[in-house]
CSV table of C-alpha atoms in Angstrom, one decimal:
chain,number,residue,atom,x,y,z
A,1,MET,CA,0.0,0.0,0.0
A,2,SER,CA,4.7,5.4,-0.8
A,3,ALA,CA,6.9,9.5,-1.3
A,4,LEU,CA,6.1,13.3,-0.3
A,5,GLU,CA,9.8,25.9,5.3
A,6,PRO,CA,12.8,26.8,5.6
A,7,ARG,CA,15.7,24.6,6.6
A,8,ASP,CA,16.1,24.4,10.4
A,9,ALA,CA,19.7,24.0,11.4
A,10,ASP,CA,19.0,24.3,15.1
A,11,VAL,CA,16.8,21.2,15.5
A,12,ALA,CA,18.2,19.2,18.4
A,13,PRO,CA,18.8,15.5,17.8
A,14,ARG,CA,16.2,13.2,19.4
A,15,PRO,CA,17.4,10.8,22.0
A,16,GLY,CA,18.2,7.4,20.6
A,17,ALA,CA,18.4,8.6,17.0
A,18,ARG,CA,22.0,7.6,16.5
A,19,ALA,CA,21.3,4.3,18.1
A,20,VAL,CA,18.5,3.8,15.6
A,21,ALA,CA,20.9,4.2,12.7
A,22,HIS,CA,23.3,1.8,14.3
A,23,VAL,CA,20.7,-0.8,14.9
A,24,ALA,CA,19.3,-0.6,11.4
A,25,HIS,CA,22.6,-0.9,9.6
A,26,ASP,CA,25.3,-2.4,11.8
A,27,ASP,CA,23.7,-5.1,13.9
A,28,THR,CA,24.2,-8.6,12.6
A,29,LYS,CA,22.5,-10.5,15.4
A,30,GLY,CA,19.2,-10.6,17.3
A,31,SER,CA,15.6,-11.2,16.2
A,32,VAL,CA,12.4,-9.1,15.9
A,33,LEU,CA,11.4,-10.3,19.3
A,34,ASP,CA,14.6,-9.7,21.2
A,35,PRO,CA,14.5,-7.2,24.1
A,36,ALA,CA,15.7,-4.4,21.8
A,37,HIS,CA,12.9,-4.9,19.3
A,38,ARG,CA,10.1,-6.7,21.2
A,39,ALA,CA,7.8,-3.7,22.1
A,40,LEU,CA,8.3,-2.1,18.8
A,41,SER,CA,7.6,-5.3,16.8
A,42,ILE,CA,4.4,-6.1,18.8
A,43,GLY,CA,3.2,-2.5,18.5
A,44,ILE,CA,3.6,-2.0,14.7
A,45,VAL,CA,2.3,-5.5,14.0
A,46,SER,CA,-0.7,-4.6,16.1
A,47,VAL,CA,-1.2,-1.5,13.8
A,48,VAL,CA,-1.2,-3.8,10.8
A,49,LEU,CA,-3.6,-6.1,12.6
A,50,LEU,CA,-6.0,-3.2,12.9
A,51,ILE,CA,-5.7,-2.4,9.1
A,52,ALA,CA,-6.3,-6.1,8.4
A,53,PHE,CA,-9.4,-6.3,10.4
A,54,GLU,CA,-10.7,-3.2,8.6
A,55,ALA,CA,-10.0,-4.6,5.2
A,56,THR,CA,-11.5,-8.0,5.7
A,57,ALA,CA,-14.5,-6.8,7.7
A,58,VAL,CA,-15.4,-3.8,5.5
A,59,GLY,CA,-15.0,-5.8,2.3
A,60,THR,CA,-17.5,-8.3,3.6
A,61,ALA,CA,-20.1,-5.6,4.5
A,62,MET,CA,-19.6,-3.5,1.4
A,63,PRO,CA,-22.1,-5.3,-1.0
A,64,VAL,CA,-24.9,-4.8,1.5
A,65,ALA,CA,-23.9,-1.2,2.3
A,66,ALA,CA,-23.9,-0.4,-1.5
A,67,ARG,CA,-27.4,-1.9,-2.0
A,68,GLU,CA,-28.9,-0.1,1.0
A,69,LEU,CA,-27.5,3.2,-0.1
A,70,ASN,CA,-28.5,2.6,-3.7
A,71,GLY,CA,-24.9,2.7,-4.8
A,72,VAL,CA,-24.1,-0.6,-6.5
A,73,SER,CA,-23.7,1.2,-9.9
A,74,VAL,CA,-20.7,3.1,-8.3
A,75,TYR,CA,-19.5,0.2,-6.2
A,76,ALA,CA,-15.9,0.6,-7.5
A,77,PHE,CA,-15.8,4.2,-6.1
A,78,ALA,CA,-16.1,2.8,-2.5
A,79,PHE,CA,-12.7,1.1,-3.1
A,80,SER,CA,-11.0,3.6,-5.4
A,81,ALA,CA,-11.8,6.6,-3.2
A,82,TYR,CA,-9.6,5.1,-0.5
A,83,PHE,CA,-6.7,4.6,-2.9
A,84,THR,CA,-7.1,8.0,-4.5
A,85,THR,CA,-6.7,10.1,-1.3
A,86,SER,CA,-4.1,7.8,0.0
A,87,LEU,CA,-1.8,8.7,-3.0
A,88,PHE,CA,-1.5,12.3,-1.7
A,89,ALA,CA,-1.1,11.1,1.9
A,90,MET,CA,1.8,8.8,0.9
A,91,VAL,CA,3.8,11.6,-0.6
A,92,LEU,CA,3.1,13.8,2.4
A,93,ALA,CA,4.1,10.9,4.8
A,94,GLY,CA,7.3,10.3,2.9
A,95,GLN,CA,8.5,13.9,3.4
A,96,TRP,CA,7.1,14.2,6.9
A,97,SER,CA,8.9,11.0,8.0
A,98,ASP,CA,12.2,11.8,6.4
A,99,ARG,CA,12.2,15.3,7.9
A,100,ARG,CA,10.9,14.7,11.4
A,101,GLY,CA,10.5,10.9,11.9
A,102,PRO,CA,7.6,8.6,11.5
A,103,LEU,CA,5.9,9.1,14.8
A,104,ALA,CA,3.7,12.1,14.0
A,105,PRO,CA,2.4,10.8,10.6
A,106,LEU,CA,1.6,7.4,12.1
A,107,THR,CA,-0.4,9.0,14.9
A,108,ALA,CA,-2.2,11.3,12.5
A,109,GLY,CA,-2.9,8.5,10.1
A,110,ILE,CA,-4.5,6.2,12.7
A,111,SER,CA,-6.7,9.0,13.8
A,112,ALA,CA,-7.9,9.8,10.3
A,113,PHE,CA,-8.4,6.1,9.6
A,114,ALA,CA,-10.7,5.8,12.6
A,115,ALA,CA,-12.6,9.0,11.7
A,116,GLY,CA,-13.2,7.8,8.1
A,117,LEU,CA,-14.7,4.6,9.4
A,118,LEU,CA,-17.1,6.5,11.6
A,119,LEU,CA,-18.1,8.7,8.7
A,120,SER,CA,-18.9,5.8,6.4
A,121,GLY,CA,-20.7,3.9,9.2
A,122,THR,CA,-23.1,6.8,9.8
A,123,ALA,CA,-23.6,7.8,6.2
A,124,GLY,CA,-27.1,8.3,4.9
A,125,ALA,CA,-26.2,8.4,1.2
A,126,MET,CA,-23.6,6.7,-1.0
A,127,TRP,CA,-21.7,9.9,-1.6
A,128,LEU,CA,-21.2,10.4,2.1
A,129,PHE,CA,-20.1,6.8,2.4
A,130,ILE,CA,-17.5,7.3,-0.3
A,131,LEU,CA,-16.3,10.4,1.4
A,132,GLY,CA,-15.7,8.4,4.6
A,133,ARG,CA,-13.7,6.0,2.5
A,134,ALA,CA,-11.7,8.9,1.2
A,135,VAL,CA,-10.9,10.1,4.7
A,136,GLN,CA,-9.8,6.5,5.5
A,137,GLY,CA,-7.5,6.7,2.6
A,138,LEU,CA,-5.7,9.7,3.9
A,139,GLY,CA,-5.1,7.9,7.2
A,140,GLY,CA,-4.1,4.7,5.5
A,141,GLY,CA,-1.5,6.5,3.2
A,142,LEU,CA,0.1,8.1,6.2
A,143,VAL,CA,0.2,4.9,8.2
A,144,ILE,CA,1.7,2.6,5.6
A,145,VAL,CA,4.6,4.9,4.7
A,146,ALA,CA,5.4,5.6,8.3
A,147,LEU,CA,5.5,1.9,9.0
A,148,TYR,CA,8.0,1.3,6.2
A,149,VAL,CA,10.2,4.1,7.5
A,150,ILE,CA,10.1,2.5,11.0
A,151,VAL,CA,11.2,-0.8,9.6
A,152,GLY,CA,14.0,0.7,7.5
A,153,ARG,CA,15.4,2.6,10.5
A,154,ALA,CA,14.8,0.3,13.5
A,155,TYR,CA,15.7,-3.1,12.0
A,156,ALA,CA,18.9,-4.5,10.5
A,157,GLU,CA,18.8,-5.6,6.9
A,158,HIS,CA,18.7,-9.3,7.9
A,159,LEU,CA,15.7,-8.7,10.2
A,160,ARG,CA,13.5,-6.9,7.6
A,161,PRO,CA,12.2,-10.0,5.8
A,162,ALA,CA,11.2,-11.4,9.2
A,163,ILE,CA,9.2,-8.3,10.2
A,164,MET,CA,7.6,-8.2,6.8
A,165,ALA,CA,6.6,-11.8,7.3
A,166,ALA,CA,5.1,-10.8,10.7
A,167,PHE,CA,3.1,-8.1,8.9
A,168,ALA,CA,1.7,-10.8,6.6
A,169,ALA,CA,1.1,-13.2,9.5
A,170,SER,CA,-1.0,-10.5,11.2
A,171,TRP,CA,-3.6,-10.9,8.4
A,172,VAL,CA,-4.2,-14.5,9.2
A,173,VAL,CA,-6.6,-14.1,12.2
A,174,PRO,CA,-8.5,-11.2,10.6
A,175,SER,CA,-8.8,-13.1,7.4
A,176,VAL,CA,-10.4,-16.0,9.2
A,177,VAL,CA,-12.4,-14.2,11.9
A,178,GLY,CA,-13.0,-10.9,10.1
A,179,PRO,CA,-15.4,-12.1,7.3
A,180,LEU,CA,-17.3,-14.4,9.6
A,181,ALA,CA,-17.7,-11.7,12.3
A,182,ALA,CA,-18.5,-9.0,9.8
A,183,GLY,CA,-21.0,-11.2,7.9
A,184,THR,CA,-22.7,-12.2,11.2
A,185,VAL,CA,-22.9,-8.5,12.4
A,186,THR,CA,-24.1,-7.4,8.9
A,187,GLU,CA,-26.9,-10.0,8.9
A,188,HIS,CA,-28.1,-9.6,12.5
A,189,LEU,CA,-27.2,-6.0,13.5
A,190,GLY,CA,-26.6,-4.2,10.2
A,191,TRP,CA,-23.6,-3.2,8.1
A,192,ARG,CA,-23.1,0.1,10.0
A,193,TRP,CA,-21.9,-1.7,13.1
A,194,VAL,CA,-19.1,-3.2,11.1
A,195,PHE,CA,-17.7,0.3,10.4
A,196,VAL,CA,-18.4,2.1,13.7
A,197,GLY,CA,-17.1,-0.8,15.8
A,198,ILE,CA,-13.6,-1.1,14.3
A,199,PRO,CA,-12.3,2.3,15.6
A,200,ALA,CA,-12.4,0.8,19.1
A,201,LEU,CA,-9.4,-1.3,18.0
A,202,VAL,CA,-7.3,1.8,17.6
A,203,VAL,CA,-6.6,2.2,21.3
A,204,PHE,CA,-4.3,-0.8,21.8
A,205,PRO,CA,-2.0,-0.2,18.9
A,206,LEU,CA,-1.5,3.4,19.8
A,207,ALA,CA,-0.8,2.7,23.4
A,208,LEU,CA,1.7,0.0,22.6
A,209,ALA,CA,3.4,1.3,19.4
A,210,LEU,CA,3.9,5.0,20.0
A,211,PRO,CA,6.2,4.8,23.1
A,212,ALA,CA,8.4,2.2,21.4
A,213,ILE,CA,8.6,4.2,18.2
A,214,ARG,CA,9.5,7.3,20.2
A,215,ARG,CA,12.4,5.4,21.8
A,216,THR,CA,13.7,3.7,18.7
A,217,ALA,CA,12.7,5.3,15.5
A,218,SER,CA,11.8,9.0,16.1
A,219,GLY,CA,13.5,12.0,14.7
A,220,PRO,CA,15.3,12.5,11.3
A,221,ALA,CA,17.5,9.8,9.9
A,222,ASP,CA,20.6,12.0,10.5
A,223,PRO,CA,20.0,14.0,13.6
A,224,THR,CA,23.2,16.0,13.1
A,225,ALA,CA,22.1,17.3,9.7
A,226,PRO,CA,19.9,20.3,9.1
A,227,VAL,CA,16.2,19.5,8.5
A,228,ALA,CA,15.5,19.4,4.8
A,229,PRO,CA,12.8,21.8,3.5
A,230,TRP,CA,9.5,20.6,2.3
A,231,ASP,CA,9.7,19.7,-1.4
A,232,ARG,CA,6.7,21.8,-2.5
A,233,ARG,CA,7.0,20.5,-6.1
A,234,ARG,CA,6.4,17.0,-4.9
A,235,ILE,CA,3.4,18.0,-2.9
A,236,ARG,CA,1.9,19.7,-5.9
A,237,LEU,CA,2.6,16.6,-7.9
A,238,ALA,CA,0.9,14.6,-5.2
A,239,LEU,CA,-2.2,16.8,-5.4
A,240,GLY,CA,-2.1,16.3,-9.2
A,241,ILE,CA,-1.9,12.6,-9.0
A,242,SER,CA,-4.8,12.4,-6.6
A,243,ALA,CA,-7.0,14.8,-8.5
A,244,GLY,CA,-6.1,13.1,-11.8
A,245,ALA,CA,-6.9,9.6,-10.5
A,246,ALA,CA,-10.2,10.8,-9.2
A,247,LEU,CA,-11.2,12.5,-12.5
A,248,LEU,CA,-10.1,9.4,-14.4
A,249,GLN,CA,-12.2,7.2,-12.2
A,250,TYR,CA,-15.2,9.4,-12.5
A,251,GLY,CA,-14.9,9.6,-16.3
A,252,GLY,CA,-14.6,5.8,-16.6
A,253,GLN,CA,-17.6,5.2,-14.4
A,254,GLU,CA,-20.0,7.6,-16.1
A,255,LEU,CA,-19.9,5.9,-19.6
A,256,ARG,CA,-21.0,9.0,-21.5
A,257,TRP,CA,-19.3,11.0,-24.2
A,258,LEU,CA,-19.1,14.0,-21.9
A,259,SER,CA,-17.2,11.9,-19.4
A,260,LEU,CA,-14.3,11.9,-21.8
A,261,LEU,CA,-13.5,15.5,-20.8
A,262,PRO,CA,-12.8,14.8,-17.0
A,263,ALA,CA,-11.0,11.6,-18.1
A,264,ALA,CA,-8.7,13.6,-20.4
A,265,VAL,CA,-8.1,16.2,-17.7
A,266,GLY,CA,-7.3,13.3,-15.3
A,267,VAL,CA,-4.7,11.9,-17.7
A,268,ALA,CA,-3.2,15.3,-18.2
A,269,LEU,CA,-2.7,15.6,-14.5
A,270,LEU,CA,-1.5,12.1,-13.9
A,271,VAL,CA,1.2,11.8,-16.5
A,272,PRO,CA,3.6,14.6,-15.3
A,273,ALA,CA,2.8,13.7,-11.6
A,274,VAL,CA,3.7,10.0,-12.1
A,275,ARG,CA,6.9,10.9,-14.0
A,276,GLY,CA,7.9,13.2,-11.2
A,277,LEU,CA,7.1,11.0,-8.2
A,278,LEU,CA,8.3,7.5,-9.4
A,279,PRO,CA,11.9,6.6,-10.0
A,280,HIS,CA,13.3,7.3,-13.5
A,281,GLY,CA,12.8,4.3,-15.7
A,282,THR,CA,9.8,2.9,-13.9
A,283,TRP,CA,7.5,2.7,-16.9
A,284,ARG,CA,10.1,1.0,-19.1
A,285,ALA,CA,10.9,-1.5,-16.3
A,286,ALA,CA,14.5,-0.4,-15.9
A,287,ARG,CA,16.4,-2.9,-13.8
A,288,GLY,CA,16.6,-2.5,-10.1
A,289,LEU,CA,14.5,0.0,-8.1
A,290,PRO,CA,12.3,1.1,-11.0
A,291,SER,CA,11.2,-2.5,-11.7
A,292,VAL,CA,10.6,-3.1,-8.0
A,293,VAL,CA,8.3,-0.1,-7.9
A,294,LEU,CA,6.5,-1.1,-11.1
A,295,LEU,CA,6.0,-4.7,-10.1
A,296,ARG,CA,4.5,-3.6,-6.8
A,297,GLY,CA,1.9,-1.6,-8.7
A,298,ILE,CA,1.1,-4.4,-11.2
A,299,ALA,CA,0.8,-7.1,-8.6
A,300,ALA,CA,-1.3,-5.1,-6.1
A,301,GLY,CA,-3.5,-3.4,-8.7
A,302,ALA,CA,-4.4,-6.5,-10.6
A,303,PHE,CA,-5.1,-8.5,-7.5
A,304,ILE,CA,-7.0,-5.9,-5.5
A,305,ALA,CA,-9.1,-4.9,-8.5
A,306,ALA,CA,-10.1,-8.5,-9.0
A,307,GLU,CA,-10.6,-9.3,-5.3
A,308,SER,CA,-12.9,-6.3,-4.8
A,309,PHE,CA,-15.5,-8.0,-7.0
A,310,VAL,CA,-15.3,-11.5,-5.6
A,311,PRO,CA,-17.8,-11.0,-2.7
A,312,LEU,CA,-20.2,-9.2,-5.0
A,313,MET,CA,-19.9,-12.0,-7.6
A,314,LEU,CA,-20.5,-14.7,-5.0
A,315,VAL,CA,-23.5,-13.0,-3.4
A,316,THR,CA,-25.3,-12.0,-6.7
A,317,GLN,CA,-24.4,-14.8,-9.0
A,318,ARG,CA,-24.2,-17.8,-6.7
A,319,GLY,CA,-26.6,-16.7,-3.9
A,320,LEU,CA,-24.2,-16.9,-1.0
A,321,SER,CA,-24.9,-14.9,2.1
A,322,PRO,CA,-22.5,-12.0,2.9
A,323,THR,CA,-21.0,-14.2,5.6
A,324,LEU,CA,-20.2,-17.1,3.4
A,325,ALA,CA,-19.0,-14.8,0.5
A,326,GLY,CA,-16.5,-13.2,2.8
A,327,PHE,CA,-15.5,-16.4,4.5
A,328,SER,CA,-14.7,-18.0,1.1
A,329,LEU,CA,-11.6,-15.8,1.0
A,330,ALA,CA,-10.5,-16.6,4.5
A,331,ALA,CA,-7.9,-19.2,3.5
A,332,GLY,CA,-6.2,-16.5,1.5
A,333,GLY,CA,-4.9,-14.9,4.8
A,334,LEU,CA,-3.2,-18.2,5.7
A,335,THR,CA,-1.6,-18.7,2.3
A,336,TRP,CA,-0.5,-15.0,2.0
A,337,ALA,CA,1.3,-15.3,5.4
A,338,LEU,CA,2.8,-18.6,4.2
A,339,GLY,CA,4.2,-16.9,1.0
A,340,SER,CA,5.6,-14.1,3.1
A,341,TRP,CA,7.1,-16.6,5.5
A,342,ILE,CA,8.8,-18.5,2.7
A,343,GLN,CA,10.5,-15.4,1.3
A,344,ALA,CA,11.8,-14.6,4.8
A,345,ARG,CA,13.8,-17.9,5.0
A,346,PRO,CA,17.5,-17.3,4.6
A,347,TRP,CA,17.8,-20.1,1.9
A,348,THR,CA,15.4,-18.2,-0.4
A,349,GLU,CA,17.6,-15.1,-0.7
A,350,PRO,CA,19.7,-16.2,-3.7
A,351,TYR,CA,16.5,-17.3,-5.4
A,352,ARG,CA,14.3,-14.2,-4.6
A,353,GLU,CA,13.8,-13.2,-8.2
A,354,ARG,CA,12.7,-16.7,-9.2
A,355,LEU,CA,10.4,-16.8,-6.2
A,356,VAL,CA,8.7,-13.5,-7.2
A,357,VAL,CA,8.3,-14.7,-10.8
A,358,LEU,CA,6.6,-17.9,-9.6
A,359,GLY,CA,4.4,-15.8,-7.3
A,360,MET,CA,3.2,-13.6,-10.2
A,361,VAL,CA,2.4,-16.7,-12.2
A,362,LEU,CA,0.2,-18.0,-9.4
A,363,VAL,CA,-1.5,-14.6,-9.1
A,364,ALA,CA,-2.3,-14.5,-12.9
A,365,LEU,CA,-3.6,-18.1,-12.8
A,366,SER,CA,-5.8,-17.5,-9.8
A,367,ILE,CA,-7.4,-14.4,-11.2
A,368,ALA,CA,-8.0,-16.1,-14.5
A,369,ALA,CA,-9.6,-19.1,-12.8
A,370,ALA,CA,-11.9,-17.1,-10.4
A,371,PRO,CA,-14.8,-16.4,-12.8
A,372,SER,CA,-15.1,-20.2,-13.4
A,373,VAL,CA,-17.6,-20.1,-10.5
A,374,LEU,CA,-20.0,-18.2,-12.8
A,375,ILE,CA,-20.6,-21.7,-14.2
A,376,THR,CA,-23.2,-23.2,-11.8
A,377,ALA,CA,-21.7,-26.6,-12.2
A,378,VAL,CA,-18.4,-25.4,-10.6
A,379,PRO,CA,-18.5,-25.7,-6.8
A,380,VAL,CA,-17.9,-22.4,-4.9
A,381,TRP,CA,-15.1,-24.0,-2.9
A,382,VAL,CA,-13.0,-24.0,-6.2
A,383,LEU,CA,-12.8,-20.2,-5.9
A,384,ALA,CA,-11.5,-20.5,-2.3
A,385,VAL,CA,-8.8,-22.9,-3.5
A,386,VAL,CA,-7.6,-20.9,-6.5
A,387,TRP,CA,-7.7,-17.6,-4.5
A,388,GLY,CA,-5.6,-19.2,-1.8
A,389,LEU,CA,-3.0,-20.0,-4.4
A,390,GLY,CA,-3.1,-16.4,-5.6
A,391,CYS,CA,-2.6,-15.2,-2.1
A,392,LEU,CA,0.4,-17.5,-1.7
A,393,GLY,CA,2.0,-15.8,-4.6
A,394,MET,CA,1.0,-12.3,-3.4
A,395,GLY,CA,2.6,-13.0,0.0
A,396,ALA,CA,5.9,-13.7,-1.6
A,397,VAL,CA,5.7,-10.8,-4.1
A,398,ILE,CA,4.6,-8.0,-1.8
A,399,ALA,CA,7.0,-8.9,1.0
A,400,SER,CA,9.9,-9.3,-1.5
A,401,THR,CA,9.3,-5.9,-3.1
A,402,SER,CA,9.3,-4.3,0.3
A,403,VAL,CA,12.6,-5.9,1.2
A,404,LEU,CA,14.2,-5.0,-2.1
A,405,LEU,CA,13.0,-1.4,-1.8
A,406,MET,CA,14.8,-1.0,1.5
A,407,LYS,CA,17.9,-2.8,0.2
A,408,LEU,CA,18.2,-0.4,-2.7
A,409,SER,CA,17.5,2.8,-0.7
A,410,ALA,CA,19.9,5.0,1.2
A,411,PRO,CA,18.8,5.6,4.8
A,412,GLU,CA,17.8,9.2,4.2
A,413,GLU,CA,15.7,8.2,1.1
A,414,VAL,CA,13.7,5.3,2.7
A,415,GLY,CA,10.7,7.6,3.2
A,416,ALA,CA,10.6,9.0,-0.3
A,417,ASN,CA,11.3,5.6,-1.9
A,418,SER,CA,8.7,3.9,0.3
A,419,ALA,CA,6.2,6.6,-0.8
A,420,ALA,CA,7.1,5.8,-4.5
A,421,LEU,CA,6.4,2.1,-3.8
A,422,GLN,CA,3.1,2.8,-2.2
A,423,ILE,CA,2.1,5.4,-4.9
A,424,SER,CA,2.7,2.7,-7.5
A,425,ASP,CA,0.6,0.3,-5.4
A,426,GLY,CA,-2.3,2.8,-4.8
A,427,LEU,CA,-2.3,4.4,-8.3
A,428,SER,CA,-2.5,1.0,-9.9
A,429,ASN,CA,-5.4,0.1,-7.7
A,430,VAL,CA,-7.2,3.3,-8.7
A,431,LEU,CA,-6.6,2.9,-12.4
A,432,LEU,CA,-7.4,-0.8,-12.6
A,433,LEU,CA,-10.4,-0.4,-10.4
A,434,ALA,CA,-11.5,2.4,-12.7
A,435,ALA,CA,-11.1,0.2,-15.7
A,436,GLY,CA,-12.7,-2.8,-14.1
A,437,GLY,CA,-15.6,-0.6,-12.8
A,438,ALA,CA,-16.2,0.9,-16.2
A,439,ALA,CA,-16.3,-2.5,-17.8
A,440,PHE,CA,-18.5,-3.9,-15.1
A,441,ALA,CA,-21.0,-1.0,-15.5
A,442,ALA,CA,-20.9,-1.2,-19.3
A,443,LEU,CA,-22.0,-4.8,-19.3
A,444,GLY,CA,-24.9,-4.2,-16.9
A,445,GLY,CA,-23.2,-4.7,-13.6
A,446,GLY,CA,-25.3,-2.0,-11.9
A,447,ALA,CA,-28.4,-4.1,-12.4
A,448,VAL,CA,-27.1,-6.8,-10.0
A,449,GLY,CA,-27.9,-4.6,-7.0
A,450,HIS,CA,-31.3,-6.2,-6.4
A,451,ALA,CA,-29.6,-9.5,-5.8
A,452,VAL,CA,-27.2,-8.5,-3.1
A,453,THR,CA,-29.3,-9.9,-0.3
A,454,SER,CA,-31.1,-12.5,-2.3
A,455,SER,CA,-30.9,-16.1,-1.2
A,456,ALA,CA,-30.9,-17.3,-4.8
A,457,ALA,CA,-28.4,-16.8,-7.5
A,458,THR,CA,-29.6,-14.7,-10.4
A,459,GLY,CA,-26.9,-15.6,-12.9
A,460,SER,CA,-28.1,-12.7,-15.1
A,461,HIS,CA,-24.9,-10.7,-15.6
A,462,PRO,CA,-22.0,-13.1,-15.6
A,463,ALA,CA,-20.2,-11.3,-18.4
A,464,ALA,CA,-20.0,-8.1,-16.2
A,465,PHE,CA,-17.8,-10.1,-13.8
A,466,ALA,CA,-15.8,-12.0,-16.4
A,467,VAL,CA,-14.8,-8.7,-18.1
A,468,VAL,CA,-13.2,-7.6,-14.8
A,469,PHE,CA,-11.3,-10.8,-14.0
A,470,LEU,CA,-9.8,-11.8,-17.3
A,471,PRO,CA,-8.0,-8.5,-18.2
A,472,MET,CA,-6.6,-8.4,-14.6
A,473,ALA,CA,-5.1,-11.9,-15.2
A,474,GLY,CA,-3.4,-10.5,-18.3
A,475,VAL,CA,-2.0,-7.6,-16.2
A,476,ALA,CA,-0.6,-10.0,-13.7
A,477,ALA,CA,1.0,-12.1,-16.4
A,478,VAL,CA,2.9,-8.9,-17.5
A,479,GLY,CA,4.1,-8.7,-13.9
A,480,ALA,CA,5.7,-12.1,-14.2
A,481,TRP,CA,8.0,-10.6,-16.9
A,482,VAL,CA,8.8,-7.5,-14.9
A,483,ALA,CA,9.8,-9.7,-12.0
A,484,THR,CA,12.7,-11.0,-14.0
A,485,ARG,CA,14.2,-7.4,-13.9
A,486,LEU,CA,14.4,-6.8,-10.1
A,487,HIS,CA,18.1,-7.2,-9.9
A,488,GLY,CA,20.9,-5.6,-11.8
A,489,ALA,CA,21.4,-2.5,-9.6
A,490,GLU,CA,23.7,-2.4,-6.6
A,491,ALA,CA,22.4,-1.6,-3.2
A,492,ARG,CA,23.0,2.0,-2.3
A,493,ALA,CA,25.2,2.9,0.6
């Protein structure tokens, strides 16, 4: 899930900042749960746990929320609004973290995340619901970049695969419990309780993580250097990329000739912003960091765009309840964690590129196979199996791109490069969701809304779902080629 006043030469170094640099780059022993890292590791993994519960629970409740708010025709906006605003927040968080440390953006991000959930949960109209998702995106963008900066500063290079594996493992329980709990709450209490109940989970991660971060990863990367000024050009580009993505999404969803105008304006804003915010050579898959950043976007965008329509497909085309539709994806949390755990094993390091290629092949095959459940003779459990294989591949790919990003980044550039990685992730989500949403609407997808809570499958618009999944499988296949170009650039000092 990215990069980001006058120079202040009199800022005092924060206590422990030099120790952070030493721990992150000189230590060759220890583990993520040794006394030096234990509180920090538990704290930041708890933050990821919160995000995981939100993603799995909200995804389960989303089809019912869209139906009750008469918003199935703009279903994709509920997902893309999150990613659109997070693009700006990622750039802001990158600069904020590099200048002052990750503590403040993490705190602000968690607060905005909770506020967005409350806004969506109390919404009386679909536009207000989408606005709440946009506020969540601001919080999520701040949080994810801050977490990457914390990992880059507080953990030695040999420990980073392990903490990334821990991040993935923290999705296991939410993936199993989240859909079941959210589906049960949605059916018996209403979908709103899924949204307004999650903010209560904010308290524990804040109480545990923030003191540990203050001790081990606060302040600028080099406390003896003057604080760099805000890069106003990058902030303007970040506003451009968010506005451009929103306009492009709107134009793609409307399906009218007049919608070409906002879509064209969106493209005009996006192109220079993307060129300015991502590493040079990203779009031609230059070896090293540019291909790492590009692959992250391809993998995340294709998979998330497809996964966003899985619960809706199961509910409307196969007649599953929201609980069962969400629970059918539960095994994916286990296999995602397994893929991340595999990439963290020391023996896989020499074969990381091959592992990522294999992971992308699994992702492409799983997305291509998912719409097979549109055929009534195919058991629904087939989707759970193939999606689990895709999640296995994603676990290896996402964790590996994170590890390679930090390996190829200088300490003072971790924030900016992490922002670039997350921008690629988020922008690809927006663009591919826009494309998938437009195709879905064009083939009558909006008409499936009446079936969201039906107990019987309608089977009336299978092509609307197939036209989402099959192109995304092709995008993932391109990612398998990009994965062959991750190496070839030396790690920066």
